[in-house]
Amino acid sequence: MTKRVRKAVFPVGGLGTRFLPVTKAMPKEMLPIVDKPLIQYAVEEALEAGIEEIIFVTGRGKAAIEDFFDHSFELRQVLAERGKDFELNTIEFPVLEAGSIVYTRQQEPLGLGHAVWCSRELVGEEPFAILLADDLIMADTPCLKQMVDVFGETGGNVVAVEDVPLEHTDRYGILDVASDDGRLVEIKGLVEKPDPVDAPSTLSIIGRYILLPEIFDYLSDWKKGVGGEIQLTDSMARLIGDKPFHGLRFQGTRFDCGDKAGFFEANIAFALARAELHNQIQSIVDAYATR
Ligand code: G1P
């Protein structure tokens, strides 16, 4: 029987250089979309997909993430004394049961593949998810839940995919497609950030993965790829053939919050989706549209 996906790895060690200067003193994963940090959206998505154990691969300067997922006794007490139940509720949610969140550090920024490799002992011998918090997905059914459902049908490895403009293939892991039924894609190859002329397709990997633990055998080589970094995509490419490997065209809208324009677009979209903010934000957007 296929094992359940119980653990999720969140690589959060990145320096966030695209958001300097703000990321000089705060993790990029704590940047807010409306009033919640990016990392909270990703953790909520994981929990809604049935994940029970959260593994953060952090780095220096990321302590705010640990504090965020801990109780804040002072704040709790003050809010309770003042009868601010609504606010109290907002700070309670992301706190998981003691022992269900673990942290390990990526001591050197050697790439995404290396960050994932750092979680090997914590993941052990079971399928696991990886979520990149920069990729924020608005969906009726959380993207990872859609993938867990596919994993239940197909087993093997599953990645979330989306079509990108040809000129953007050098920003993503790109699929070489064996077959495609419009929703599920059978993958026969993967290339990290190819030039548009070399790209085998325009189907790109979005930051959601369900991988089998065999990935760690390949990651252990520490082989460097494009940009001199240890790339997760390169090790995933070596997994192809042994077990099924599928891409899922997920239902939903993905925002690239690692990019300034994408980050602001996400803020507008998520604010518009909030009933209490919708009208106000819509009139601001309209006012700028006519300037
Ligand atoms: C990483 C992966 C890439 C993937 C992308 C999704 O790239 O290496 O394969 O397509 O995330 O966001 P990064 O954005 O870290 O450069």
PDB file of C-alpha atoms and ligand atoms in Angstrom:
ATOM      1  CA  MET A   1       0.000   0.000   0.000  1.00  0.00           C
ATOM      2  CA  THR A   2       1.205   3.527  -0.777  1.00  0.00           C
ATOM      3  CA  LYS A   3       2.211   5.408   2.321  1.00  0.00           C
ATOM      4  CA  ARG A   4       0.413   8.577   3.288  1.00  0.00           C
ATOM      5  CA  VAL A   5       2.072  11.979   2.878  1.00  0.00           C
ATOM      6  CA  ARG A   6       2.474  13.094   6.491  1.00  0.00           C
ATOM      7  CA  LYS A   7       5.497  15.366   6.400  1.00  0.00           C
ATOM      8  CA  ALA A   8       6.178  18.621   4.621  1.00  0.00           C
ATOM      9  CA  VAL A   9       9.499  20.367   4.142  1.00  0.00           C
ATOM     10  CA  PHE A  10       9.622  24.160   3.892  1.00  0.00           C
ATOM     11  CA  PRO A  11      12.969  25.438   2.611  1.00  0.00           C
ATOM     12  CA  VAL A  12      13.103  28.896   4.224  1.00  0.00           C
ATOM     13  CA  GLY A  13      16.843  29.507   4.376  1.00  0.00           C
ATOM     14  CA  GLY A  14      17.059  31.781   1.317  1.00  0.00           C
ATOM     15  CA  LEU A  15      18.533  35.261   1.636  1.00  0.00           C
ATOM     16  CA  GLY A  16      15.656  37.044  -0.077  1.00  0.00           C
ATOM     17  CA  THR A  17      17.985  39.345  -1.990  1.00  0.00           C
ATOM     18  CA  ARG A  18      15.219  40.381  -4.408  1.00  0.00           C
ATOM     19  CA  PHE A  19      13.433  42.085  -1.517  1.00  0.00           C
ATOM     20  CA  LEU A  20      16.348  44.000  -0.024  1.00  0.00           C
ATOM     21  CA  PRO A  21      16.458  46.184   1.969  1.00  0.00           C
ATOM     22  CA  VAL A  22      13.444  44.853   3.910  1.00  0.00           C
ATOM     23  CA  THR A  23      14.909  41.331   4.031  1.00  0.00           C
ATOM     24  CA  LYS A  24      18.117  42.633   5.610  1.00  0.00           C
ATOM     25  CA  ALA A  25      16.465  42.242   9.023  1.00  0.00           C
ATOM     26  CA  MET A  26      13.465  39.992   8.391  1.00  0.00           C
ATOM     27  CA  PRO A  27      12.893  36.697   6.580  1.00  0.00           C
ATOM     28  CA  LYS A  28      11.245  37.080   3.168  1.00  0.00           C
ATOM     29  CA  GLU A  29       8.796  34.365   4.238  1.00  0.00           C
ATOM     30  CA  MET A  30       7.403  36.829   6.813  1.00  0.00           C
ATOM     31  CA  LEU A  31       6.409  39.385   4.156  1.00  0.00           C
ATOM     32  CA  PRO A  32       2.664  39.954   4.496  1.00  0.00           C
ATOM     33  CA  ILE A  33      -0.051  39.227   2.007  1.00  0.00           C
ATOM     34  CA  VAL A  34      -2.773  41.475   3.471  1.00  0.00           C
ATOM     35  CA  ASP A  35      -2.224  40.583   7.155  1.00  0.00           C
ATOM     36  CA  LYS A  36      -0.716  37.112   7.133  1.00  0.00           C
ATOM     37  CA  PRO A  37       2.888  36.202   6.371  1.00  0.00           C
ATOM     38  CA  LEU A  38       3.594  34.187   3.234  1.00  0.00           C
ATOM     39  CA  ILE A  39       4.762  31.241   5.305  1.00  0.00           C
ATOM     40  CA  GLN A  40       1.418  31.023   7.102  1.00  0.00           C
ATOM     41  CA  TYR A  41      -0.422  30.551   3.808  1.00  0.00           C
ATOM     42  CA  ALA A  42       1.934  27.711   2.901  1.00  0.00           C
ATOM     43  CA  VAL A  43       1.627  26.036   6.310  1.00  0.00           C
ATOM     44  CA  GLU A  44      -2.173  26.330   6.225  1.00  0.00           C
ATOM     45  CA  GLU A  45      -2.186  24.763   2.765  1.00  0.00           C
ATOM     46  CA  ALA A  46      -0.092  21.867   4.068  1.00  0.00           C
ATOM     47  CA  LEU A  47      -2.337  21.301   7.072  1.00  0.00           C
ATOM     48  CA  GLU A  48      -5.431  21.335   4.851  1.00  0.00           C
ATOM     49  CA  ALA A  49      -3.766  18.628   2.765  1.00  0.00           C
ATOM     50  CA  GLY A  50      -3.422  16.400   5.832  1.00  0.00           C
ATOM     51  CA  ILE A  51       0.209  17.135   6.697  1.00  0.00           C
ATOM     52  CA  GLU A  52       0.988  16.342  10.324  1.00  0.00           C
ATOM     53  CA  GLU A  53       4.648  17.263  10.630  1.00  0.00           C
ATOM     54  CA  ILE A  54       6.243  20.491   9.498  1.00  0.00           C
ATOM     55  CA  ILE A  55       9.970  20.596   8.791  1.00  0.00           C
ATOM     56  CA  PHE A  56      11.515  24.024   8.349  1.00  0.00           C
ATOM     57  CA  VAL A  57      14.956  24.204   6.785  1.00  0.00           C
ATOM     58  CA  THR A  58      16.038  27.599   8.027  1.00  0.00           C
ATOM     59  CA  GLY A  59      19.190  29.683   8.033  1.00  0.00           C
ATOM     60  CA  ARG A  60      20.697  32.609   9.861  1.00  0.00           C
ATOM     61  CA  GLY A  61      18.345  35.508  10.545  1.00  0.00           C
ATOM     62  CA  LYS A  62      15.193  33.378  10.366  1.00  0.00           C
ATOM     63  CA  ALA A  63      14.299  33.327  14.061  1.00  0.00           C
ATOM     64  CA  ALA A  64      11.119  35.338  13.392  1.00  0.00           C
ATOM     65  CA  ILE A  65       9.646  32.243  11.720  1.00  0.00           C
ATOM     66  CA  GLU A  66      10.184  30.165  14.870  1.00  0.00           C
ATOM     67  CA  ASP A  67       8.656  32.881  17.032  1.00  0.00           C
ATOM     68  CA  PHE A  68       5.682  33.167  14.713  1.00  0.00           C
ATOM     69  CA  PHE A  69       4.783  29.491  15.114  1.00  0.00           C
ATOM     70  CA  ASP A  70       5.109  29.670  18.889  1.00  0.00           C
ATOM     71  CA  HIS A  71       2.678  30.943  21.530  1.00  0.00           C
ATOM     72  CA  SER A  72       3.022  34.584  22.463  1.00  0.00           C
ATOM     73  CA  PHE A  73       2.032  34.579  26.123  1.00  0.00           C
ATOM     74  CA  GLU A  74       2.259  38.353  26.643  1.00  0.00           C
ATOM     75  CA  LEU A  75       0.173  39.179  23.595  1.00  0.00           C
ATOM     76  CA  ARG A  76      -2.323  36.482  24.463  1.00  0.00           C
ATOM     77  CA  GLN A  77      -2.749  37.808  27.983  1.00  0.00           C
ATOM     78  CA  VAL A  78      -3.114  41.439  26.907  1.00  0.00           C
ATOM     79  CA  LEU A  79      -5.674  40.594  24.216  1.00  0.00           C
ATOM     80  CA  ALA A  80      -7.630  38.374  26.612  1.00  0.00           C
ATOM     81  CA  GLU A  81      -7.680  41.073  29.297  1.00  0.00           C
ATOM     82  CA  ARG A  82      -8.945  43.601  26.787  1.00  0.00           C
ATOM     83  CA  GLY A  83     -11.632  41.252  25.495  1.00  0.00           C
ATOM     84  CA  LYS A  84     -10.189  41.294  21.962  1.00  0.00           C
ATOM     85  CA  ASP A  85     -11.420  37.833  21.015  1.00  0.00           C
ATOM     86  CA  PHE A  86     -11.195  38.296  17.254  1.00  0.00           C
ATOM     87  CA  GLU A  87      -7.540  39.345  17.401  1.00  0.00           C
ATOM     88  CA  LEU A  88      -6.830  36.586  19.891  1.00  0.00           C
ATOM     89  CA  ASN A  89      -8.161  34.066  17.453  1.00  0.00           C
ATOM     90  CA  THR A  90      -5.878  35.306  14.657  1.00  0.00           C
ATOM     91  CA  ILE A  91      -2.737  34.657  16.699  1.00  0.00           C
ATOM     92  CA  GLU A  92      -3.802  31.228  17.923  1.00  0.00           C
ATOM     93  CA  PHE A  93      -4.300  29.495  14.606  1.00  0.00           C
ATOM     94  CA  PRO A  94      -0.801  28.859  13.258  1.00  0.00           C
ATOM     95  CA  VAL A  95       0.465  27.381  16.498  1.00  0.00           C
ATOM     96  CA  LEU A  96       0.809  23.664  16.012  1.00  0.00           C
ATOM     97  CA  GLU A  97       0.929  21.068  18.715  1.00  0.00           C
ATOM     98  CA  ALA A  98       4.285  20.868  20.494  1.00  0.00           C
ATOM     99  CA  GLY A  99       6.625  18.495  18.701  1.00  0.00           C
ATOM    100  CA  SER A 100       4.919  18.699  15.314  1.00  0.00           C
ATOM    101  CA  ILE A 101       7.237  21.423  14.004  1.00  0.00           C
ATOM    102  CA  VAL A 102      10.938  20.810  13.695  1.00  0.00           C
ATOM    103  CA  TYR A 103      13.704  23.110  12.545  1.00  0.00           C
ATOM    104  CA  THR A 104      17.030  22.355  10.999  1.00  0.00           C
ATOM    105  CA  ARG A 105      19.512  24.759   9.496  1.00  0.00           C
ATOM    106  CA  GLN A 106      20.974  24.896   6.040  1.00  0.00           C
ATOM    107  CA  GLN A 107      24.381  26.124   7.096  1.00  0.00           C
ATOM    108  CA  GLU A 108      25.483  27.262   3.640  1.00  0.00           C
ATOM    109  CA  PRO A 109      23.318  28.625   0.797  1.00  0.00           C
ATOM    110  CA  LEU A 110      24.191  25.905  -1.725  1.00  0.00           C
ATOM    111  CA  GLY A 111      20.840  25.689  -3.500  1.00  0.00           C
ATOM    112  CA  LEU A 112      17.335  24.245  -3.194  1.00  0.00           C
ATOM    113  CA  GLY A 113      18.555  20.662  -3.624  1.00  0.00           C
ATOM    114  CA  HIS A 114      20.936  21.117  -0.729  1.00  0.00           C
ATOM    115  CA  ALA A 115      18.206  22.668   1.448  1.00  0.00           C
ATOM    116  CA  VAL A 116      15.977  19.641   0.841  1.00  0.00           C
ATOM    117  CA  TRP A 117      18.902  17.268   1.484  1.00  0.00           C
ATOM    118  CA  CYS A 118      19.300  18.906   4.921  1.00  0.00           C
ATOM    119  CA  SER A 119      15.897  17.436   5.877  1.00  0.00           C
ATOM    120  CA  ARG A 120      16.822  13.803   5.058  1.00  0.00           C
ATOM    121  CA  GLU A 121      17.049  12.503   8.646  1.00  0.00           C
ATOM    122  CA  LEU A 122      13.838  14.252   9.620  1.00  0.00           C
ATOM    123  CA  VAL A 123      11.900  12.917   6.625  1.00  0.00           C
ATOM    124  CA  GLY A 124      13.193   9.352   6.840  1.00  0.00           C
ATOM    125  CA  GLU A 125      11.823   6.619   4.586  1.00  0.00           C
ATOM    126  CA  GLU A 126       8.468   7.989   3.522  1.00  0.00           C
ATOM    127  CA  PRO A 127       6.958  10.152   0.773  1.00  0.00           C
ATOM    128  CA  PHE A 128       6.972  13.827   1.693  1.00  0.00           C
ATOM    129  CA  ALA A 129       5.859  17.198   0.404  1.00  0.00           C
ATOM    130  CA  ILE A 130       7.928  20.285  -0.293  1.00  0.00           C
ATOM    131  CA  LEU A 131       6.329  23.727  -0.361  1.00  0.00           C
ATOM    132  CA  LEU A 132       8.091  26.883  -1.529  1.00  0.00           C
ATOM    133  CA  ALA A 133       6.336  29.736   0.247  1.00  0.00           C
ATOM    134  CA  ASP A 134       7.193  32.232  -2.554  1.00  0.00           C
ATOM    135  CA  ASP A 135       4.697  30.452  -4.754  1.00  0.00           C
ATOM    136  CA  LEU A 136       1.363  31.453  -3.284  1.00  0.00           C
ATOM    137  CA  ILE A 137      -1.642  29.641  -4.720  1.00  0.00           C
ATOM    138  CA  MET A 138      -5.235  30.788  -4.445  1.00  0.00           C
ATOM    139  CA  ALA A 139      -7.499  27.792  -4.971  1.00  0.00           C
ATOM    140  CA  ASP A 140     -10.847  26.380  -3.838  1.00  0.00           C
ATOM    141  CA  THR A 141      -9.142  23.075  -3.059  1.00  0.00           C
ATOM    142  CA  PRO A 142      -5.637  23.772  -1.752  1.00  0.00           C
ATOM    143  CA  CYS A 143      -3.019  22.897  -4.371  1.00  0.00           C
ATOM    144  CA  LEU A 144      -1.208  20.403  -2.143  1.00  0.00           C
ATOM    145  CA  LYS A 145      -4.510  18.664  -1.365  1.00  0.00           C
ATOM    146  CA  GLN A 146      -5.102  18.257  -5.128  1.00  0.00           C
ATOM    147  CA  MET A 147      -1.645  16.707  -5.376  1.00  0.00           C
ATOM    148  CA  VAL A 148      -2.164  14.388  -2.407  1.00  0.00           C
ATOM    149  CA  ASP A 149      -5.322  13.129  -4.136  1.00  0.00           C
ATOM    150  CA  VAL A 150      -3.347  12.454  -7.331  1.00  0.00           C
ATOM    151  CA  PHE A 151      -0.627  10.735  -5.307  1.00  0.00           C
ATOM    152  CA  GLY A 152      -3.353   8.507  -3.851  1.00  0.00           C
ATOM    153  CA  GLU A 153      -4.258   7.450  -7.430  1.00  0.00           C
ATOM    154  CA  THR A 154      -0.843   7.195  -9.057  1.00  0.00           C
ATOM    155  CA  GLY A 155       1.757   6.896  -6.276  1.00  0.00           C
ATOM    156  CA  GLY A 156       5.279   7.927  -7.255  1.00  0.00           C
ATOM    157  CA  ASN A 157       6.391  11.534  -7.547  1.00  0.00           C
ATOM    158  CA  VAL A 158       4.016  14.419  -8.248  1.00  0.00           C
ATOM    159  CA  VAL A 159       4.836  18.061  -8.990  1.00  0.00           C
ATOM    160  CA  ALA A 160       2.511  21.018  -9.576  1.00  0.00           C
ATOM    161  CA  VAL A 161       2.882  22.455 -13.063  1.00  0.00           C
ATOM    162  CA  GLU A 162       1.717  25.428 -15.075  1.00  0.00           C
ATOM    163  CA  ASP A 163       2.326  26.749 -18.582  1.00  0.00           C
ATOM    164  CA  VAL A 164       4.609  29.785 -18.683  1.00  0.00           C
ATOM    165  CA  PRO A 165       5.515  32.144 -21.538  1.00  0.00           C
ATOM    166  CA  LEU A 166       8.381  30.738 -23.635  1.00  0.00           C
ATOM    167  CA  GLU A 167      10.674  33.625 -22.658  1.00  0.00           C
ATOM    168  CA  HIS A 168      10.347  32.634 -18.971  1.00  0.00           C
ATOM    169  CA  THR A 169      11.586  29.031 -19.201  1.00  0.00           C
ATOM    170  CA  ASP A 170      14.936  30.142 -17.753  1.00  0.00           C
ATOM    171  CA  ARG A 171      13.224  30.892 -14.420  1.00  0.00           C
ATOM    172  CA  TYR A 172      11.809  27.402 -13.762  1.00  0.00           C
ATOM    173  CA  GLY A 173      12.264  23.673 -13.800  1.00  0.00           C
ATOM    174  CA  ILE A 174      10.806  22.625 -17.180  1.00  0.00           C
ATOM    175  CA  LEU A 175       9.141  19.335 -18.128  1.00  0.00           C
ATOM    176  CA  ASP A 176       9.903  17.039 -21.006  1.00  0.00           C
ATOM    177  CA  VAL A 177       6.464  15.544 -21.566  1.00  0.00           C
ATOM    178  CA  ALA A 178       5.839  11.860 -22.326  1.00  0.00           C
ATOM    179  CA  SER A 179       2.035  12.134 -22.368  1.00  0.00           C
ATOM    180  CA  ASP A 180      -0.519  14.738 -21.403  1.00  0.00           C
ATOM    181  CA  ASP A 181      -4.231  14.317 -20.800  1.00  0.00           C
ATOM    182  CA  GLY A 182      -4.770  18.019 -20.110  1.00  0.00           C
ATOM    183  CA  ARG A 183      -4.675  17.540 -16.343  1.00  0.00           C
ATOM    184  CA  LEU A 184      -2.016  14.940 -15.614  1.00  0.00           C
ATOM    185  CA  VAL A 185       1.289  14.928 -17.430  1.00  0.00           C
ATOM    186  CA  GLU A 186       3.593  11.960 -17.509  1.00  0.00           C
ATOM    187  CA  ILE A 187       7.144  13.248 -17.261  1.00  0.00           C
ATOM    188  CA  LYS A 188      10.073  11.786 -19.202  1.00  0.00           C
ATOM    189  CA  GLY A 189      12.622  14.492 -18.420  1.00  0.00           C
ATOM    190  CA  LEU A 190      13.239  17.616 -16.356  1.00  0.00           C
ATOM    191  CA  VAL A 191      15.601  20.517 -17.010  1.00  0.00           C
ATOM    192  CA  GLU A 192      16.366  23.345 -14.614  1.00  0.00           C
ATOM    193  CA  LYS A 193      16.057  26.846 -16.050  1.00  0.00           C
ATOM    194  CA  PRO A 194      16.739  26.106 -19.738  1.00  0.00           C
ATOM    195  CA  ASP A 195      17.109  28.892 -22.297  1.00  0.00           C
ATOM    196  CA  PRO A 196      13.899  29.206 -24.311  1.00  0.00           C
ATOM    197  CA  VAL A 197      15.652  27.744 -27.371  1.00  0.00           C
ATOM    198  CA  ASP A 198      16.575  24.590 -25.465  1.00  0.00           C
ATOM    199  CA  ALA A 199      13.378  24.199 -23.433  1.00  0.00           C
ATOM    200  CA  PRO A 200      11.627  20.845 -24.061  1.00  0.00           C
ATOM    201  CA  SER A 201       8.245  22.499 -23.310  1.00  0.00           C
ATOM    202  CA  THR A 202       6.784  25.523 -21.565  1.00  0.00           C
ATOM    203  CA  LEU A 203       5.329  23.475 -18.716  1.00  0.00           C
ATOM    204  CA  SER A 204       7.071  24.592 -15.572  1.00  0.00           C
ATOM    205  CA  ILE A 205       7.307  23.306 -12.019  1.00  0.00           C
ATOM    206  CA  ILE A 206       5.600  25.475  -9.423  1.00  0.00           C
ATOM    207  CA  GLY A 207       6.854  25.235  -5.852  1.00  0.00           C
ATOM    208  CA  ARG A 208       4.852  22.193  -4.712  1.00  0.00           C
ATOM    209  CA  TYR A 209       6.275  18.690  -4.772  1.00  0.00           C
ATOM    210  CA  ILE A 210       5.443  15.236  -3.452  1.00  0.00           C
ATOM    211  CA  LEU A 211       8.589  13.142  -3.647  1.00  0.00           C
ATOM    212  CA  LEU A 212       9.642   9.665  -2.688  1.00  0.00           C
ATOM    213  CA  PRO A 213      12.516   9.371  -0.195  1.00  0.00           C
ATOM    214  CA  GLU A 214      14.801   7.928  -2.931  1.00  0.00           C
ATOM    215  CA  ILE A 215      15.411  11.576  -3.924  1.00  0.00           C
ATOM    216  CA  PHE A 216      17.892  11.774  -1.029  1.00  0.00           C
ATOM    217  CA  ASP A 217      20.130   9.129  -2.653  1.00  0.00           C
ATOM    218  CA  TYR A 218      20.648  11.486  -5.585  1.00  0.00           C
ATOM    219  CA  LEU A 219      20.802  14.700  -3.550  1.00  0.00           C
ATOM    220  CA  SER A 220      23.611  13.171  -1.473  1.00  0.00           C
ATOM    221  CA  ASP A 221      25.973  13.537  -4.455  1.00  0.00           C
ATOM    222  CA  TRP A 222      25.955  17.307  -3.963  1.00  0.00           C
ATOM    223  CA  LYS A 223      26.314  17.658  -7.718  1.00  0.00           C
ATOM    224  CA  LYS A 224      26.159  21.281  -8.799  1.00  0.00           C
ATOM    225  CA  GLY A 225      23.925  22.355 -11.640  1.00  0.00           C
ATOM    226  CA  VAL A 226      22.825  25.563 -13.277  1.00  0.00           C
ATOM    227  CA  GLY A 227      24.033  28.707 -11.459  1.00  0.00           C
ATOM    228  CA  GLY A 228      26.603  26.603  -9.555  1.00  0.00           C
ATOM    229  CA  GLU A 229      23.835  25.480  -7.168  1.00  0.00           C
ATOM    230  CA  ILE A 230      22.752  22.015  -6.053  1.00  0.00           C
ATOM    231  CA  GLN A 231      19.448  21.849  -7.924  1.00  0.00           C
ATOM    232  CA  LEU A 232      16.477  19.797  -6.756  1.00  0.00           C
ATOM    233  CA  THR A 233      15.345  19.443 -10.374  1.00  0.00           C
ATOM    234  CA  ASP A 234      18.561  17.638 -11.368  1.00  0.00           C
ATOM    235  CA  SER A 235      18.034  14.943  -8.730  1.00  0.00           C
ATOM    236  CA  MET A 236      14.338  14.667  -9.632  1.00  0.00           C
ATOM    237  CA  ALA A 237      15.354  14.076 -13.257  1.00  0.00           C
ATOM    238  CA  ARG A 238      17.395  11.079 -12.080  1.00  0.00           C
ATOM    239  CA  LEU A 239      14.344   9.624 -10.317  1.00  0.00           C
ATOM    240  CA  ILE A 240      12.404   9.348 -13.576  1.00  0.00           C
ATOM    241  CA  GLY A 241      11.907   5.799 -14.791  1.00  0.00           C
ATOM    242  CA  ASP A 242      11.947   3.957 -11.474  1.00  0.00           C
ATOM    243  CA  LYS A 243       8.497   5.012 -10.279  1.00  0.00           C
ATOM    244  CA  PRO A 244       5.653   7.047 -11.835  1.00  0.00           C
ATOM    245  CA  PHE A 245       6.433  10.751 -12.141  1.00  0.00           C
ATOM    246  CA  HIS A 246       3.544  13.090 -12.860  1.00  0.00           C
ATOM    247  CA  GLY A 247       2.938  16.776 -13.239  1.00  0.00           C
ATOM    248  CA  LEU A 248      -0.468  18.071 -12.163  1.00  0.00           C
ATOM    249  CA  ARG A 249      -1.977  21.109 -13.823  1.00  0.00           C
ATOM    250  CA  PHE A 250      -3.564  22.285 -10.593  1.00  0.00           C
ATOM    251  CA  GLN A 251      -6.807  24.253 -10.358  1.00  0.00           C
ATOM    252  CA  GLY A 252      -6.106  27.711  -9.009  1.00  0.00           C
ATOM    253  CA  THR A 253      -4.097  30.888  -9.485  1.00  0.00           C
ATOM    254  CA  ARG A 254      -0.454  31.049  -8.615  1.00  0.00           C
ATOM    255  CA  PHE A 255       1.304  34.253  -7.623  1.00  0.00           C
ATOM    256  CA  ASP A 256       5.078  34.509  -7.830  1.00  0.00           C
ATOM    257  CA  CYS A 257       5.740  36.308  -4.564  1.00  0.00           C
ATOM    258  CA  GLY A 258       9.488  36.040  -5.043  1.00  0.00           C
ATOM    259  CA  ASP A 259       9.015  38.847  -7.552  1.00  0.00           C
ATOM    260  CA  LYS A 260       7.928  42.379  -6.595  1.00  0.00           C
ATOM    261  CA  ALA A 261       5.154  42.681  -9.178  1.00  0.00           C
ATOM    262  CA  GLY A 262       3.846  39.194  -8.334  1.00  0.00           C
ATOM    263  CA  PHE A 263       3.912  40.021  -4.638  1.00  0.00           C
ATOM    264  CA  PHE A 264       1.823  43.163  -5.138  1.00  0.00           C
ATOM    265  CA  GLU A 265      -0.569  41.358  -7.435  1.00  0.00           C
ATOM    266  CA  ALA A 266      -1.071  38.723  -4.725  1.00  0.00           C
ATOM    267  CA  ASN A 267      -1.781  41.424  -2.172  1.00  0.00           C
ATOM    268  CA  ILE A 268      -4.442  42.947  -4.407  1.00  0.00           C
ATOM    269  CA  ALA A 269      -6.016  39.579  -5.247  1.00  0.00           C
ATOM    270  CA  PHE A 270      -6.113  38.363  -1.642  1.00  0.00           C
ATOM    271  CA  ALA A 271      -7.409  41.700  -0.354  1.00  0.00           C
ATOM    272  CA  LEU A 272     -10.164  41.721  -3.000  1.00  0.00           C
ATOM    273  CA  ALA A 273     -11.120  38.214  -1.909  1.00  0.00           C
ATOM    274  CA  ARG A 274     -11.741  39.407   1.644  1.00  0.00           C
ATOM    275  CA  ALA A 275     -15.359  40.496   2.113  1.00  0.00           C
ATOM    276  CA  GLU A 276     -14.512  43.225   4.644  1.00  0.00           C
ATOM    277  CA  LEU A 277     -11.892  44.791   2.343  1.00  0.00           C
ATOM    278  CA  HIS A 278     -13.305  44.152  -1.102  1.00  0.00           C
ATOM    279  CA  ASN A 279     -15.118  47.435  -1.783  1.00  0.00           C
ATOM    280  CA  GLN A 280     -12.404  49.644  -0.382  1.00  0.00           C
ATOM    281  CA  ILE A 281      -9.632  47.913  -2.310  1.00  0.00           C
ATOM    282  CA  GLN A 282     -11.692  47.795  -5.512  1.00  0.00           C
ATOM    283  CA  SER A 283     -12.193  51.565  -5.422  1.00  0.00           C
ATOM    284  CA  ILE A 284      -8.465  52.104  -4.876  1.00  0.00           C
ATOM    285  CA  VAL A 285      -7.644  49.823  -7.830  1.00  0.00           C
ATOM    286  CA  ASP A 286     -10.233  51.623  -9.989  1.00  0.00           C
ATOM    287  CA  ALA A 287      -8.866  55.026  -9.028  1.00  0.00           C
ATOM    288  CA  TYR A 288      -5.333  54.020 -10.091  1.00  0.00           C
ATOM    289  CA  ALA A 289      -6.622  52.482 -13.326  1.00  0.00           C
ATOM    290  CA  THR A 290      -7.902  55.876 -14.474  1.00  0.00           C
ATOM    291  CA  ARG A 291      -4.810  57.894 -13.521  1.00  0.00           C
TER     292      ARG A 291
HETATM  293  C1  G1P B   1      12.892  26.849  -7.836  1.00  0.00           C
HETATM  294  C2  G1P B   1      13.182  25.543  -8.590  1.00  0.00           C
HETATM  295  C3  G1P B   1      12.517  25.558  -9.948  1.00  0.00           C
HETATM  296  C4  G1P B   1      11.025  25.804  -9.792  1.00  0.00           C
HETATM  297  C5  G1P B   1      10.787  27.103  -9.011  1.00  0.00           C
HETATM  298  C6  G1P B   1       9.321  27.286  -8.714  1.00  0.00           C
HETATM  299  O1  G1P B   1      13.530  27.898  -8.501  1.00  0.00           O
HETATM  300  O2  G1P B   1      14.586  25.397  -8.701  1.00  0.00           O
HETATM  301  O3  G1P B   1      12.722  24.322 -10.592  1.00  0.00           O
HETATM  302  O4  G1P B   1      10.431  25.876 -11.067  1.00  0.00           O
HETATM  303  O5  G1P B   1      11.485  27.092  -7.761  1.00  0.00           O
HETATM  304  O6  G1P B   1       9.081  28.522  -8.131  1.00  0.00           O
HETATM  305  P1  G1P B   1      13.808  29.326  -7.774  1.00  0.00           P
HETATM  306  O7  G1P B   1      12.513  30.078  -7.852  1.00  0.00           O
HETATM  307  O8  G1P B   1      14.228  29.028  -6.378  1.00  0.00           O
HETATM  308  O9  G1P B   1      14.887  29.971  -8.587  1.00  0.00           O
END
